[in-house]
PDB file of C-alpha atoms in Angstrom:
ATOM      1  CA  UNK A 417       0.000   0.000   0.000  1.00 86.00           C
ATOM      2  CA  UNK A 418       1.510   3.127  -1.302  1.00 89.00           C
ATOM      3  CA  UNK A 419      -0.938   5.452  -1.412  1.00 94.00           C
ATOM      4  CA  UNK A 420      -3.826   6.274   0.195  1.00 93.00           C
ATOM      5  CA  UNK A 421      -6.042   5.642  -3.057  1.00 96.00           C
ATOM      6  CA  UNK A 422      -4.224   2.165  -2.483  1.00 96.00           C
ATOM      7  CA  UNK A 423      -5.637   1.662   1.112  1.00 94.00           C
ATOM      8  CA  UNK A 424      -8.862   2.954  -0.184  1.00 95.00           C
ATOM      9  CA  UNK A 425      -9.430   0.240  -3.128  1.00 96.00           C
ATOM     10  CA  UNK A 426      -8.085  -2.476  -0.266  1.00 94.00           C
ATOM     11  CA  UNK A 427     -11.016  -1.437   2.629  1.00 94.00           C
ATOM     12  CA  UNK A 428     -13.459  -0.996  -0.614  1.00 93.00           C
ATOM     13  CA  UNK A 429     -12.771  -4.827  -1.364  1.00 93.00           C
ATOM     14  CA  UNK A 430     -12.948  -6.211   2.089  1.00 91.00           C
ATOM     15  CA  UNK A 431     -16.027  -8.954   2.797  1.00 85.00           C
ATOM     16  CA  UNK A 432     -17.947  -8.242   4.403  1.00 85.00           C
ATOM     17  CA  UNK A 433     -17.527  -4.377   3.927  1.00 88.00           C
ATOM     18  CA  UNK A 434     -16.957  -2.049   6.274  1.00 88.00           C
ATOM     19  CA  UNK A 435     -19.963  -0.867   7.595  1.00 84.00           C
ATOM     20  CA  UNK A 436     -21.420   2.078   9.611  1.00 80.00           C
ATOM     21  CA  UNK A 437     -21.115   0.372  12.570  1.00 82.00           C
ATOM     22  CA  UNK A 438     -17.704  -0.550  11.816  1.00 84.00           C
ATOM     23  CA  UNK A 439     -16.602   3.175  10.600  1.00 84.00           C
ATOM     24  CA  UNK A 440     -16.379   4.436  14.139  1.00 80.00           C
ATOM     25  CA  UNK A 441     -14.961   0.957  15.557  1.00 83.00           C
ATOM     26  CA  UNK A 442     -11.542   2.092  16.359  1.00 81.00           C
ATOM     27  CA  UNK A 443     -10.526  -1.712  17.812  1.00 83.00           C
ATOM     28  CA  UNK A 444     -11.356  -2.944  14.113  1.00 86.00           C
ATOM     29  CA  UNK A 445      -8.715   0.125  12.548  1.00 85.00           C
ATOM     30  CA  UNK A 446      -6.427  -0.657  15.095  1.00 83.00           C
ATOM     31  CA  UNK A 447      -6.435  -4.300  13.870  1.00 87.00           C
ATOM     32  CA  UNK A 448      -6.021  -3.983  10.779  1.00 88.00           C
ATOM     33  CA  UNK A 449      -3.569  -1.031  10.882  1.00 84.00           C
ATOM     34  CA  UNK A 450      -1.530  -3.205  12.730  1.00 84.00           C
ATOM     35  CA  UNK A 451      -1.863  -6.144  10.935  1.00 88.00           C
ATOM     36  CA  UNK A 452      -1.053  -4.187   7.799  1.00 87.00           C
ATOM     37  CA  UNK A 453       1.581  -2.850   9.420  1.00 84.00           C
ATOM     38  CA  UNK A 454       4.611  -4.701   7.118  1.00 83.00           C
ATOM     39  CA  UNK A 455       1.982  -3.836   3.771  1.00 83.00           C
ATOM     40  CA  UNK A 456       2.473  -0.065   4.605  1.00 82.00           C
ATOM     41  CA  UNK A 457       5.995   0.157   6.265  1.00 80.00           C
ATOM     42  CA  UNK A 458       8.703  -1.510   3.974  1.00 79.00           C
ATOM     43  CA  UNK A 459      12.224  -1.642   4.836  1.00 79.00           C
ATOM     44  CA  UNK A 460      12.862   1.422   2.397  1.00 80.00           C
ATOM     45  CA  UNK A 461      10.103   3.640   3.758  1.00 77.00           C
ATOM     46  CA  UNK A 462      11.001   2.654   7.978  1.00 72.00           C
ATOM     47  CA  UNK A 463      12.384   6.428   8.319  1.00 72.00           C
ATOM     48  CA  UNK A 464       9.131   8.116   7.190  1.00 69.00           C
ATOM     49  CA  UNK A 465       7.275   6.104  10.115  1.00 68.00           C
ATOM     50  CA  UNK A 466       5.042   9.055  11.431  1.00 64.00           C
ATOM     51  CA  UNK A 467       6.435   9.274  15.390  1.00 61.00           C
ATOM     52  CA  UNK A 468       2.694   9.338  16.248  1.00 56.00           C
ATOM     53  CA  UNK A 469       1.127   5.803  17.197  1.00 50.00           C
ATOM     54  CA  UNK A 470      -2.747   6.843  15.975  1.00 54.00           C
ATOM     55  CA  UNK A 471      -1.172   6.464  12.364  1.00 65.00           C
ATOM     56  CA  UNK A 472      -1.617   2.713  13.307  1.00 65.00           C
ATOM     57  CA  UNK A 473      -3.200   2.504  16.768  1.00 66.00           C
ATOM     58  CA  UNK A 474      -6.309   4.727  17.406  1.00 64.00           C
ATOM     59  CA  UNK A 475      -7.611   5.241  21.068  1.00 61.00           C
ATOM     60  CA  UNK A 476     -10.795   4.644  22.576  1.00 58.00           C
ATOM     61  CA  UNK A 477     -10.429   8.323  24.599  1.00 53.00           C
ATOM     62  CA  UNK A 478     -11.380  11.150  22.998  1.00 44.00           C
ATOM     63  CA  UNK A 479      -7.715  11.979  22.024  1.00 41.00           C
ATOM     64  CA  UNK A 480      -8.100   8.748  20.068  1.00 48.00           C
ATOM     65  CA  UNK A 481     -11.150  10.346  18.730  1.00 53.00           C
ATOM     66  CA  UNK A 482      -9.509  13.409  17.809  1.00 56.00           C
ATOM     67  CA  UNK A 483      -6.448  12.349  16.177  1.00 59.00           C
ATOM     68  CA  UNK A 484      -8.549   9.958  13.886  1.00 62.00           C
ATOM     69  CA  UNK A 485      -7.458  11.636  10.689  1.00 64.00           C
ATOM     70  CA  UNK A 486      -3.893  10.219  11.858  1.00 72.00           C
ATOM     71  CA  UNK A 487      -4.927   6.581  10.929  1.00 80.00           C
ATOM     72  CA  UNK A 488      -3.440   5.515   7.777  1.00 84.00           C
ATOM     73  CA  UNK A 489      -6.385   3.266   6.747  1.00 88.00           C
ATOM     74  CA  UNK A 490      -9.122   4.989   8.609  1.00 88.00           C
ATOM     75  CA  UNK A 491      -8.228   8.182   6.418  1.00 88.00           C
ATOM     76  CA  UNK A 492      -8.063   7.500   3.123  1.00 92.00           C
ATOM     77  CA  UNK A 493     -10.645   5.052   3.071  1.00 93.00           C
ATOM     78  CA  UNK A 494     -13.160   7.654   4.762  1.00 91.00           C
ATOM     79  CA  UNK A 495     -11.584  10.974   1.781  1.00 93.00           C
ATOM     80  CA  UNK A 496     -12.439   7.890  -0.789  1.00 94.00           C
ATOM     81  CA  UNK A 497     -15.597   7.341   0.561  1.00 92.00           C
ATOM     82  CA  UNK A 498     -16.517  10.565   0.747  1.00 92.00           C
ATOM     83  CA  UNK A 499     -15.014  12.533  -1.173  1.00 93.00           C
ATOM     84  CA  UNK A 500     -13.828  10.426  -4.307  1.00 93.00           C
ATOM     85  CA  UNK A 501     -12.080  11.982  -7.225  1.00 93.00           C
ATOM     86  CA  UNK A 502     -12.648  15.683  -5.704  1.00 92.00           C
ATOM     87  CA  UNK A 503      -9.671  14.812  -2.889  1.00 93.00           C
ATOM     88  CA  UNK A 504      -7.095  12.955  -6.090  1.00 94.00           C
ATOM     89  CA  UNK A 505      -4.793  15.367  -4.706  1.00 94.00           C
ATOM     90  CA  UNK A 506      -4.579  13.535  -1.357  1.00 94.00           C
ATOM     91  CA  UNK A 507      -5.280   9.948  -2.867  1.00 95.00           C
ATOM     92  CA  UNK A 508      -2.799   9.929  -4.875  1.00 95.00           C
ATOM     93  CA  UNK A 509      -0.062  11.056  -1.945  1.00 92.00           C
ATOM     94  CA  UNK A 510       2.008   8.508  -0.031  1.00 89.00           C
ATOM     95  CA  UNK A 511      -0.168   6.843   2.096  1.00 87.00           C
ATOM     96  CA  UNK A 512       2.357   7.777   5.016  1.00 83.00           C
ATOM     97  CA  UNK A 513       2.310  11.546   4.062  1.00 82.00           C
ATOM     98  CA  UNK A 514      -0.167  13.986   6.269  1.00 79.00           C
ATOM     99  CA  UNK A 515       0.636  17.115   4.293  1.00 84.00           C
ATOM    100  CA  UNK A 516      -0.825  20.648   5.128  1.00 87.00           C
ATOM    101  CA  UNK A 517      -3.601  20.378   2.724  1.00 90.00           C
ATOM    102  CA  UNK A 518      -4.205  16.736   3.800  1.00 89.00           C
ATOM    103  CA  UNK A 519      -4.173  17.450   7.934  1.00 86.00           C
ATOM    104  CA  UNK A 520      -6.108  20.928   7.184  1.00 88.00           C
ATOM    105  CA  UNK A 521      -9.016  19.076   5.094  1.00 90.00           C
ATOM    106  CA  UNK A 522      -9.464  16.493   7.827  1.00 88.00           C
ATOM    107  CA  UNK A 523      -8.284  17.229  10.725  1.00 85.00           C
ATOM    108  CA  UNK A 524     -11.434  19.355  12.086  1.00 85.00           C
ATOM    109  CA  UNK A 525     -15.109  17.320  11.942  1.00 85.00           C
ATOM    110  CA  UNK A 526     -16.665  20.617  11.024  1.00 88.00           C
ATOM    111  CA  UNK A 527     -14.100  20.764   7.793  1.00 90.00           C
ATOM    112  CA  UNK A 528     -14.232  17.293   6.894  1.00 89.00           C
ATOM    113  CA  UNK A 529     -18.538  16.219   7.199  1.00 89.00           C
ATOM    114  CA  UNK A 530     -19.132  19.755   5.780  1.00 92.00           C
ATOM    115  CA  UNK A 531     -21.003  19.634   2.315  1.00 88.00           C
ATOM    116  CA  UNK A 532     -18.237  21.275   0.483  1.00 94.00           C
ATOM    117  CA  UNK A 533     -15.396  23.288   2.785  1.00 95.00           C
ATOM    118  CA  UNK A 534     -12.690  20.516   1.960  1.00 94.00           C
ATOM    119  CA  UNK A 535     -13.826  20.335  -1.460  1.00 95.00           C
ATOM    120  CA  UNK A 536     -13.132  23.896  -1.738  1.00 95.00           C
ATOM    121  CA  UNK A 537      -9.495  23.312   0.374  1.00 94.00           C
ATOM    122  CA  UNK A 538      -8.627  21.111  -3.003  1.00 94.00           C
ATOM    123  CA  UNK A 539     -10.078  23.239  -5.823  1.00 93.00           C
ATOM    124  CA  UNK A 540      -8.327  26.168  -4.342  1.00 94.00           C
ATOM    125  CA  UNK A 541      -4.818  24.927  -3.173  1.00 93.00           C
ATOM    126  CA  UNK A 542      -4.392  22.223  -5.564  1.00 92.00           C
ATOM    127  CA  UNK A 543      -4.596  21.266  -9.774  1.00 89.00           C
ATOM    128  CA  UNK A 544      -5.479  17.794  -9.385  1.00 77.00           C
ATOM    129  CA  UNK A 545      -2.719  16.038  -8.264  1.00 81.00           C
ATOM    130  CA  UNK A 546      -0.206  18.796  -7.685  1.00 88.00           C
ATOM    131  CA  UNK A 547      -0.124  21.515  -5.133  1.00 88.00           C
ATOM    132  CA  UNK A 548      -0.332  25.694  -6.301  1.00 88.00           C
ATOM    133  CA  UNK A 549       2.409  27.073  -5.806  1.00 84.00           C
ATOM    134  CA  UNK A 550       2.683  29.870  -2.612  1.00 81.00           C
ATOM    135  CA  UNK A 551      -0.897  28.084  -1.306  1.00 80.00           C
ATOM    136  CA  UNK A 552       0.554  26.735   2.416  1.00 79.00           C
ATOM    137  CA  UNK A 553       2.597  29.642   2.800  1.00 74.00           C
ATOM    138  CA  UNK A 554       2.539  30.109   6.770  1.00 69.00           C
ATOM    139  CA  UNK A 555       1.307  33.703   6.085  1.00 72.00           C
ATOM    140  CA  UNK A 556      -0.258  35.629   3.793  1.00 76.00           C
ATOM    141  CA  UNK A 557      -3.480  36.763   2.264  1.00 83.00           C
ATOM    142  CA  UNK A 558      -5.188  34.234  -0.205  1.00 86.00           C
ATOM    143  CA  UNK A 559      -3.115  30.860   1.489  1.00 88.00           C
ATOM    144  CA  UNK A 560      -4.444  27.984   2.838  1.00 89.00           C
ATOM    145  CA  UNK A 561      -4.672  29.764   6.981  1.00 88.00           C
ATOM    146  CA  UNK A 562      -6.012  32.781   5.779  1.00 91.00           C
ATOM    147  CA  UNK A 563      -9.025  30.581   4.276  1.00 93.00           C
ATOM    148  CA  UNK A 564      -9.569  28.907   7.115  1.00 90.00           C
ATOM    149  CA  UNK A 565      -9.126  32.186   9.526  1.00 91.00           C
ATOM    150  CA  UNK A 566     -12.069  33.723   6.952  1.00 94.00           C
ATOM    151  CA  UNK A 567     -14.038  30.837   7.413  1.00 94.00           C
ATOM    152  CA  UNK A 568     -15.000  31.863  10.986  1.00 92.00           C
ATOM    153  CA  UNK A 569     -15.572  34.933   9.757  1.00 94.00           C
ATOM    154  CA  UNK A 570     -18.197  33.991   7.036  1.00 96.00           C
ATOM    155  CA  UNK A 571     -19.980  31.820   9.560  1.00 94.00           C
ATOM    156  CA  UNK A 572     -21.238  34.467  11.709  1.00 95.00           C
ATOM    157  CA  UNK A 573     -23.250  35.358   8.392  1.00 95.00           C
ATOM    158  CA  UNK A 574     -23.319  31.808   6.517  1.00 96.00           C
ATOM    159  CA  UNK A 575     -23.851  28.437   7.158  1.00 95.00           C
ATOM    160  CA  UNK A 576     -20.299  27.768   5.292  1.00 95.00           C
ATOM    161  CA  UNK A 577     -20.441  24.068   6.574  1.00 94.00           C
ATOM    162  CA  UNK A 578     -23.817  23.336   4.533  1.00 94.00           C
ATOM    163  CA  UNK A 579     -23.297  25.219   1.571  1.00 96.00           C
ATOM    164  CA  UNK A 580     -22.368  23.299  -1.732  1.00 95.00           C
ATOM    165  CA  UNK A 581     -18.979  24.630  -3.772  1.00 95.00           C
ATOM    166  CA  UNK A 582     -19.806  27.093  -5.972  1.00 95.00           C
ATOM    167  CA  UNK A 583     -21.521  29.099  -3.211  1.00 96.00           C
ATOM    168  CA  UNK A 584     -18.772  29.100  -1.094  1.00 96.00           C
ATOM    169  CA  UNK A 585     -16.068  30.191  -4.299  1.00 96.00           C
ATOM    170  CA  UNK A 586     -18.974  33.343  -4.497  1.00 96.00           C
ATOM    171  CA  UNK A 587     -18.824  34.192  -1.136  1.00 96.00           C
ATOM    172  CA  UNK A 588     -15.334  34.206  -0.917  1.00 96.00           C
ATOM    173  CA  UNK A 589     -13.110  37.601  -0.784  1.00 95.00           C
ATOM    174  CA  UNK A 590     -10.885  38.906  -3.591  1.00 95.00           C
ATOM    175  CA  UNK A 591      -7.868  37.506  -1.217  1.00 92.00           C
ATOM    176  CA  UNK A 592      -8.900  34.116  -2.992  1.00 93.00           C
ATOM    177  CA  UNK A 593      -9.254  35.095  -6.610  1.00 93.00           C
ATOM    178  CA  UNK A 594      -5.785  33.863  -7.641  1.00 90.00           C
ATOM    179  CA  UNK A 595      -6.687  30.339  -6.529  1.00 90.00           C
ATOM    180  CA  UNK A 596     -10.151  29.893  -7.956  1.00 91.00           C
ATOM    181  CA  UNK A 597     -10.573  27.667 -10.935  1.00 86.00           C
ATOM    182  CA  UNK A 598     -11.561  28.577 -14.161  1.00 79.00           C
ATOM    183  CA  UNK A 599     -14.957  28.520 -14.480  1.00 65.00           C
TER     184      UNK A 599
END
C-alpha cells in the first residue's frame, strides 16, 4: 500500500464491507492497521514512520477520537468514501504523508462532514494532483490559513459548513481570486 487511493481500493474490497457500525470501531482500525503494518511500512520507507502511534493505533479516549485523521487506513478510506475523485490530490499522496492540505481538510469534523469546505481546500490549493504554488505559505493573504481564519468569519453570516462549492467560491473575498478555478 503506497498510497492512500491504495488503502482505499483495499477497505473498498474487504467482505464483508466495512460498515457504519464498523466506521467508528476504532478496535477494528487498530487491527487492521496493525496487521497491515509490514503492507504499509517496507524496509525502504522505515524512516518516514510518522512518530505518532494513531497512524496505526487509534484510542478509545477522545484523544483517540480526535487524532482519527492520523490513521493511515481509517483516512483515506473515509476521503475515498466521501469525497472520491474531488480529494485525487490527497489519494494519490504517499499513504504515510499527512501534508498541510491533507491534515487541514481532515483534521477538524466541522471541515471534513461539511457539504463542500474541503472540497473547496482542493479546488483552491491544488490542480489535481499537484499543489499551487505559494498556497501553504505560513502567512499571507489568499493561502491555505487565511481561508480557514475567513471561514470563521463567514460563519457568523453563513452556514459555510452546509453550503455546496460554488456558493462558497462566491462568497469568498478577492484575497482568494488567484486560486479559484476557471470557471
Amino acid at each position: 500500500m503506497r498510497t492512500r487511493r491504495d488503502a482505499a481500493e483495499y477497505v473498498d474490497s474487504l467482505s464483508p464491507s466495512v460498515t457504519a457500525r464498523l466506521a467508528d470501531d476504532w478496535e477494528f482500525w487498530s487491527w487492521l492497521g496493525m496487521y497491515h503494518l509490514p503492507d504499509i511500512i517496507t524496509p525502504d520507507r522505515r524512516q518516514r514512520v510518522s512518530a505518532v502511534h494513531e497512524t496505526f493505533i487509534v484510542g478509545e479516549d477522545n484523544l483517540g477520537q480526535r487524532d482519527r485523521h492520523r490513521n493511515y487506513l481509517w483516512i483515506s478510506w473515509r476521503i475515498a468514501s466521501q469525497y472520491g475523485e474531488d480529494a485525487s490530490f490527497s489519494l494519490d499522496r504517499d499513504i504515510m504523508e499527512i501534508g498541510e492540505i491533507t491534515r487541514h481538510a481532515t483534521e477538524s469534523r466541522r471541515v471534513f462532514n461539511s457539504v463542500a469546505v474541503a472540497r473547496l481546500i482542493w479546488a483552491l490549493f491544488t490542480d489535481g494532483d499537484r499543489l499551487k504554488r505559494g498556497a501553504v505559505n505560513k502567512t499571507g493573504r489568499g493561502t491555505l490559513r487565511h481561508l480557514l481564519r475567513v471561514l470563521g468569519q463567514l460563519e457568523r453570516t453563513y452556514d459555510v459548513y452546509g453550503m455546496e462549492l460554488d456558493a462558497l467560491l462566491a462568497i469568498l473575498p478577492p484575497d482568494f481570486d488567484r486560486w479559484k478555478p476557471a470557471a
